Amino acid sequence: EMNQVAVILLLLSIYYTISFNIYNKRIYQKFFHLNTILIESKSLTNGLESISTDSTIEIFKRSWKQSLQGDFIELSKILPKSSSWDNPLISKASEYYENMKSFSDFVINPTIFYFNTNEIDKYTYEINYQLSFTYPMPWRPRIVIPGKAIIKLTTDLQSINSIEEKWKFSPFQLVISQFIPRWWDLWHVFSSPSPEKVLSNVISKINNVKI
């Protein structure tokens, strides 16, 4: 009888050991599966946020260049008029919209070139650029404004909260160094007089051409 009891206890011990190991294995598998799902979900969320942020920044860069030509359709979708836009000439996005149309019609070939874009944090980006345009004077001065823009996005990353431009030169420095004509500028304008003169004496006439 003692041997039978010992065998029964041994079998029970083996049974519970096996059951416990199977239970632990299932628990581990469930935990591992759940952890994998959480990691993949976090990675997907971060990826979507990155795509959203990159898209907003890229849309802004493209629409900023378009706005220099007087096209504000795309820019207005991500930059509300209530947003802040600070540079040496304006302080609000609404002022940019109001003045840029007349600016683009007045100057010649305004354009902007982007050097690089740096991420400061999740909501803040820095864009290094060079803005340039030709002023409609006889010597055609090309005004070049190197600078950087600090772009701050809204919490949903879908629009822009504020823009802060920092120009390398002040407006006064730009006028002194780039707008005032140099000697060669005036030379090229006035060195060759205009060939069109009032007709004074007709030597010959062929059809509608007078010599």
mmCIF file of C-alpha atoms in Angstrom:
data_model
loop_
_atom_site.group_PDB
_atom_site.id
_atom_site.type_symbol
_atom_site.label_atom_id
_atom_site.label_comp_id
_atom_site.label_asym_id
_atom_site.label_seq_id
_atom_site.Cartn_x
_atom_site.Cartn_y
_atom_site.Cartn_z
ATOM 1 C CA GLU A 1 0.000 0.000 0.000
ATOM 2 C CA MET A 2 2.848 2.387 0.794
ATOM 3 C CA ASN A 3 4.337 1.714 -2.634
ATOM 4 C CA GLN A 4 1.010 2.472 -4.323
ATOM 5 C CA VAL A 5 0.695 5.757 -2.436
ATOM 6 C CA ALA A 6 4.267 6.701 -3.407
ATOM 7 C CA VAL A 7 3.537 5.929 -7.077
ATOM 8 C CA ILE A 8 0.317 7.964 -6.985
ATOM 9 C CA LEU A 9 2.117 10.924 -5.394
ATOM 10 C CA LEU A 10 4.889 10.661 -7.977
ATOM 11 C CA LEU A 11 2.385 10.618 -10.847
ATOM 12 C CA LEU A 12 0.530 13.591 -9.366
ATOM 13 C CA SER A 13 3.813 15.468 -8.992
ATOM 14 C CA ILE A 14 4.712 14.770 -12.623
ATOM 15 C CA TYR A 15 1.222 15.795 -13.770
ATOM 16 C CA TYR A 16 1.277 19.105 -11.908
ATOM 17 C CA THR A 17 4.822 19.848 -13.070
ATOM 18 C CA ILE A 18 3.888 19.284 -16.702
ATOM 19 C CA SER A 19 0.652 21.295 -16.333
ATOM 20 C CA PHE A 20 2.488 24.157 -14.669
ATOM 21 C CA ASN A 21 5.106 24.285 -17.448
ATOM 22 C CA ILE A 22 2.427 24.229 -20.144
ATOM 23 C CA TYR A 23 0.542 27.034 -18.387
ATOM 24 C CA ASN A 24 3.693 29.141 -18.057
ATOM 25 C CA LYS A 25 4.529 28.558 -21.701
ATOM 26 C CA ARG A 26 1.088 29.735 -22.796
ATOM 27 C CA ILE A 27 1.320 32.787 -20.568
ATOM 28 C CA TYR A 28 4.753 33.616 -22.005
ATOM 29 C CA GLN A 29 3.516 33.190 -25.565
ATOM 30 C CA LYS A 30 0.553 35.489 -24.905
ATOM 31 C CA PHE A 31 2.807 38.071 -23.260
ATOM 32 C CA PHE A 32 5.332 37.900 -26.085
ATOM 33 C CA HIS A 33 2.574 38.228 -28.685
ATOM 34 C CA LEU A 34 1.035 41.206 -26.869
ATOM 35 C CA ASN A 35 4.430 42.864 -26.477
ATOM 36 C CA THR A 36 5.125 42.377 -30.192
ATOM 37 C CA ILE A 37 1.779 43.976 -31.061
ATOM 38 C CA LEU A 38 2.508 46.950 -28.793
ATOM 39 C CA ILE A 39 5.967 47.454 -30.315
ATOM 40 C CA GLU A 40 4.622 47.242 -33.858
ATOM 41 C CA SER A 41 1.782 49.596 -32.979
ATOM 42 C CA LYS A 42 4.179 52.132 -31.485
ATOM 43 C CA SER A 43 6.461 51.857 -34.495
ATOM 44 C CA LEU A 44 3.519 52.348 -36.849
ATOM 45 C CA THR A 45 2.294 55.373 -34.863
ATOM 46 C CA ASN A 46 5.733 56.956 -34.897
ATOM 47 C CA GLY A 47 6.004 56.251 -38.595
ATOM 48 C CA LEU A 48 2.654 57.868 -39.312
ATOM 49 C CA GLU A 49 3.596 60.904 -37.220
ATOM 50 C CA SER A 50 6.892 61.166 -39.091
ATOM 51 C CA ILE A 51 5.125 60.940 -42.442
ATOM 52 C CA SER A 52 2.574 63.540 -41.330
ATOM 53 C CA THR A 53 5.269 65.945 -40.091
ATOM 54 C CA ASP A 54 7.446 65.505 -43.159
ATOM 55 C CA SER A 55 4.418 66.030 -45.368
ATOM 56 C CA THR A 56 3.467 69.271 -43.599
ATOM 57 C CA ILE A 57 7.013 70.635 -43.831
ATOM 58 C CA GLU A 58 7.377 69.624 -47.473
ATOM 59 C CA ILE A 59 3.975 71.103 -48.299
ATOM 60 C CA PHE A 60 5.033 74.359 -46.641
ATOM 61 C CA LYS A 61 8.308 74.532 -48.573
ATOM 62 C CA ARG A 62 6.535 73.900 -51.852
ATOM 63 C CA SER A 63 3.663 76.297 -51.131
ATOM 64 C CA TRP A 64 6.027 79.035 -49.888
ATOM 65 C CA LYS A 65 7.775 78.955 -53.257
ATOM 66 C CA GLN A 66 4.407 79.051 -55.015
ATOM 67 C CA SER A 67 3.290 82.031 -52.928
ATOM 68 C CA LEU A 68 6.196 84.061 -54.302
ATOM 69 C CA GLN A 69 4.434 83.785 -57.659
ATOM 70 C CA GLY A 70 1.144 84.957 -56.134
ATOM 71 C CA ASP A 71 -0.380 81.482 -55.627
ATOM 72 C CA PHE A 72 -1.598 81.064 -52.015
ATOM 73 C CA ILE A 73 -4.031 78.159 -52.459
ATOM 74 C CA GLU A 74 -1.833 75.419 -51.011
ATOM 75 C CA LEU A 75 -0.214 77.623 -48.381
ATOM 76 C CA SER A 76 -3.584 78.722 -46.977
ATOM 77 C CA LYS A 77 -4.456 75.057 -46.254
ATOM 78 C CA ILE A 78 -1.662 74.667 -43.678
ATOM 79 C CA LEU A 79 -1.047 78.264 -42.583
ATOM 80 C CA PRO A 80 -4.066 80.098 -41.077
ATOM 81 C CA LYS A 81 -4.090 83.890 -41.232
ATOM 82 C CA SER A 82 -4.137 83.914 -37.424
ATOM 83 C CA SER A 83 -0.700 82.245 -37.289
ATOM 84 C CA SER A 84 2.421 84.198 -36.441
ATOM 85 C CA TRP A 85 4.936 84.996 -39.202
ATOM 86 C CA ASP A 86 7.773 87.130 -37.903
ATOM 87 C CA ASN A 87 10.550 88.636 -40.030
ATOM 88 C CA PRO A 88 12.114 92.124 -40.312
ATOM 89 C CA LEU A 89 9.108 93.359 -42.318
ATOM 90 C CA ILE A 90 5.987 91.583 -40.975
ATOM 91 C CA SER A 91 4.737 89.928 -37.778
ATOM 92 C CA LYS A 92 1.597 88.022 -38.829
ATOM 93 C CA ALA A 93 0.653 85.523 -41.528
ATOM 94 C CA SER A 94 -2.257 87.782 -42.470
ATOM 95 C CA GLU A 95 0.244 90.538 -43.358
ATOM 96 C CA TYR A 96 2.143 88.081 -45.553
ATOM 97 C CA TYR A 97 -1.023 87.224 -47.480
ATOM 98 C CA GLU A 98 -1.950 90.897 -47.834
ATOM 99 C CA ASN A 99 1.426 92.098 -49.105
ATOM 100 C CA MET A 100 2.849 89.169 -51.055
ATOM 101 C CA LYS A 101 0.439 89.451 -53.983
ATOM 102 C CA SER A 102 1.500 93.013 -54.788
ATOM 103 C CA PHE A 103 5.132 92.059 -54.097
ATOM 104 C CA SER A 104 5.058 89.152 -56.569
ATOM 105 C CA ASP A 105 3.495 91.421 -59.220
ATOM 106 C CA PHE A 106 6.067 94.178 -58.672
ATOM 107 C CA VAL A 107 9.430 92.365 -58.531
ATOM 108 C CA ILE A 108 10.903 90.172 -61.280
ATOM 109 C CA ASN A 109 11.442 86.420 -60.970
ATOM 110 C CA PRO A 110 11.119 85.960 -57.189
ATOM 111 C CA THR A 111 12.273 82.535 -56.052
ATOM 112 C CA ILE A 112 13.563 80.685 -53.016
ATOM 113 C CA PHE A 113 16.186 77.948 -52.696
ATOM 114 C CA TYR A 114 16.281 75.569 -49.724
ATOM 115 C CA PHE A 115 19.653 74.362 -48.470
ATOM 116 C CA ASN A 116 18.584 71.965 -45.715
ATOM 117 C CA THR A 117 15.867 71.201 -43.175
ATOM 118 C CA ASN A 118 16.736 70.270 -39.580
ATOM 119 C CA GLU A 119 14.412 68.773 -36.971
ATOM 120 C CA ILE A 120 14.789 70.528 -33.623
ATOM 121 C CA ASP A 121 12.037 68.551 -31.892
ATOM 122 C CA LYS A 122 8.773 66.830 -32.766
ATOM 123 C CA TYR A 123 6.984 70.111 -33.452
ATOM 124 C CA THR A 124 9.843 72.414 -34.505
ATOM 125 C CA TYR A 125 11.890 72.520 -37.698
ATOM 126 C CA GLU A 126 14.592 74.817 -39.017
ATOM 127 C CA ILE A 127 14.826 75.581 -42.746
ATOM 128 C CA ASN A 128 17.917 77.275 -44.185
ATOM 129 C CA TYR A 129 17.111 79.120 -47.385
ATOM 130 C CA GLN A 130 18.039 81.849 -49.830
ATOM 131 C CA LEU A 131 15.332 84.196 -51.101
ATOM 132 C CA SER A 132 16.065 86.274 -54.202
ATOM 133 C CA PHE A 133 14.327 88.577 -56.669
ATOM 134 C CA THR A 134 15.180 91.237 -59.240
ATOM 135 C CA TYR A 135 14.103 94.785 -58.431
ATOM 136 C CA PRO A 136 12.614 96.604 -61.458
ATOM 137 C CA MET A 137 15.192 99.363 -61.788
ATOM 138 C CA PRO A 138 17.160 100.163 -64.968
ATOM 139 C CA TRP A 139 20.276 98.380 -63.628
ATOM 140 C CA ARG A 140 18.192 95.347 -62.547
ATOM 141 C CA PRO A 141 19.644 94.723 -59.049
ATOM 142 C CA ARG A 142 19.270 91.121 -57.889
ATOM 143 C CA ILE A 143 18.397 91.142 -54.182
ATOM 144 C CA VAL A 144 19.580 88.022 -52.349
ATOM 145 C CA ILE A 145 18.399 87.331 -48.781
ATOM 146 C CA PRO A 146 20.000 84.356 -47.031
ATOM 147 C CA GLY A 147 18.297 83.297 -43.826
ATOM 148 C CA LYS A 148 16.655 80.598 -41.787
ATOM 149 C CA ALA A 149 13.069 79.973 -40.752
ATOM 150 C CA ILE A 150 11.968 78.319 -37.509
ATOM 151 C CA ILE A 151 8.720 76.466 -38.203
ATOM 152 C CA LYS A 152 6.531 75.388 -35.268
ATOM 153 C CA LEU A 153 3.715 72.947 -35.997
ATOM 154 C CA THR A 154 0.425 72.505 -34.196
ATOM 155 C CA THR A 155 -0.064 69.538 -31.850
ATOM 156 C CA ASP A 156 -1.769 67.478 -34.561
ATOM 157 C CA LEU A 157 1.177 68.153 -36.924
ATOM 158 C CA GLN A 158 -1.246 69.096 -39.697
ATOM 159 C CA SER A 159 -0.745 72.866 -39.816
ATOM 160 C CA ILE A 160 1.709 75.600 -38.850
ATOM 161 C CA ASN A 161 1.445 77.520 -35.604
ATOM 162 C CA SER A 162 4.244 80.051 -36.144
ATOM 163 C CA ILE A 163 7.112 81.014 -38.453
ATOM 164 C CA GLU A 164 10.138 83.005 -37.353
ATOM 165 C CA GLU A 165 12.512 84.193 -40.076
ATOM 166 C CA LYS A 166 16.039 85.308 -39.242
ATOM 167 C CA TRP A 167 17.736 87.170 -42.109
ATOM 168 C CA LYS A 168 21.514 87.285 -42.366
ATOM 169 C CA PHE A 169 21.300 90.962 -43.366
ATOM 170 C CA SER A 170 19.012 93.730 -42.181
ATOM 171 C CA PRO A 171 16.847 95.587 -44.742
ATOM 172 C CA PHE A 172 19.199 98.565 -44.465
ATOM 173 C CA GLN A 173 22.243 96.395 -45.198
ATOM 174 C CA LEU A 174 20.458 94.900 -48.208
ATOM 175 C CA VAL A 175 19.784 98.371 -49.623
ATOM 176 C CA ILE A 176 23.370 99.521 -49.099
ATOM 177 C CA SER A 177 25.078 96.396 -50.419
ATOM 178 C CA GLN A 178 22.725 95.194 -53.166
ATOM 179 C CA PHE A 179 20.208 97.831 -54.234
ATOM 180 C CA ILE A 180 22.418 100.888 -54.779
ATOM 181 C CA PRO A 181 23.932 100.630 -58.285
ATOM 182 C CA ARG A 182 27.634 100.029 -58.694
ATOM 183 C CA TRP A 183 29.763 101.714 -61.342
ATOM 184 C CA TRP A 184 29.536 98.767 -63.707
ATOM 185 C CA ASP A 185 25.758 98.655 -63.332
ATOM 186 C CA LEU A 186 25.476 102.215 -64.581
ATOM 187 C CA TRP A 187 28.067 101.617 -67.271
ATOM 188 C CA HIS A 188 26.062 98.771 -68.791
ATOM 189 C CA VAL A 189 22.867 100.822 -68.700
ATOM 190 C CA PHE A 190 24.184 104.059 -70.216
ATOM 191 C CA SER A 191 27.292 103.066 -72.196
ATOM 192 C CA SER A 192 25.308 102.278 -75.348
ATOM 193 C CA PRO A 193 22.727 104.923 -76.303
ATOM 194 C CA SER A 194 19.399 103.814 -77.609
ATOM 195 C CA PRO A 195 19.496 103.352 -81.429
ATOM 196 C CA GLU A 196 15.910 104.523 -81.864
ATOM 197 C CA LYS A 197 15.877 108.170 -83.039
ATOM 198 C CA VAL A 198 13.341 110.423 -84.697
ATOM 199 C CA LEU A 199 13.490 110.125 -88.511
ATOM 200 C CA SER A 200 15.139 113.279 -89.894
ATOM 201 C CA ASN A 201 15.949 112.588 -93.560
ATOM 202 C CA VAL A 202 14.642 109.860 -95.878
ATOM 203 C CA ILE A 203 17.291 108.577 -98.277
ATOM 204 C CA SER A 204 15.380 105.675 -99.687
ATOM 205 C CA LYS A 205 12.119 103.831 -99.174
ATOM 206 C CA ILE A 206 11.396 100.175 -99.861
ATOM 207 C CA ASN A 207 7.817 99.155 -99.123
ATOM 208 C CA ASN A 208 7.245 100.371 -95.540
ATOM 209 C CA VAL A 209 10.935 100.534 -94.643
ATOM 210 C CA LYS A 210 12.516 104.009 -94.691
ATOM 211 C CA ILE A 211 16.267 104.652 -94.679
#
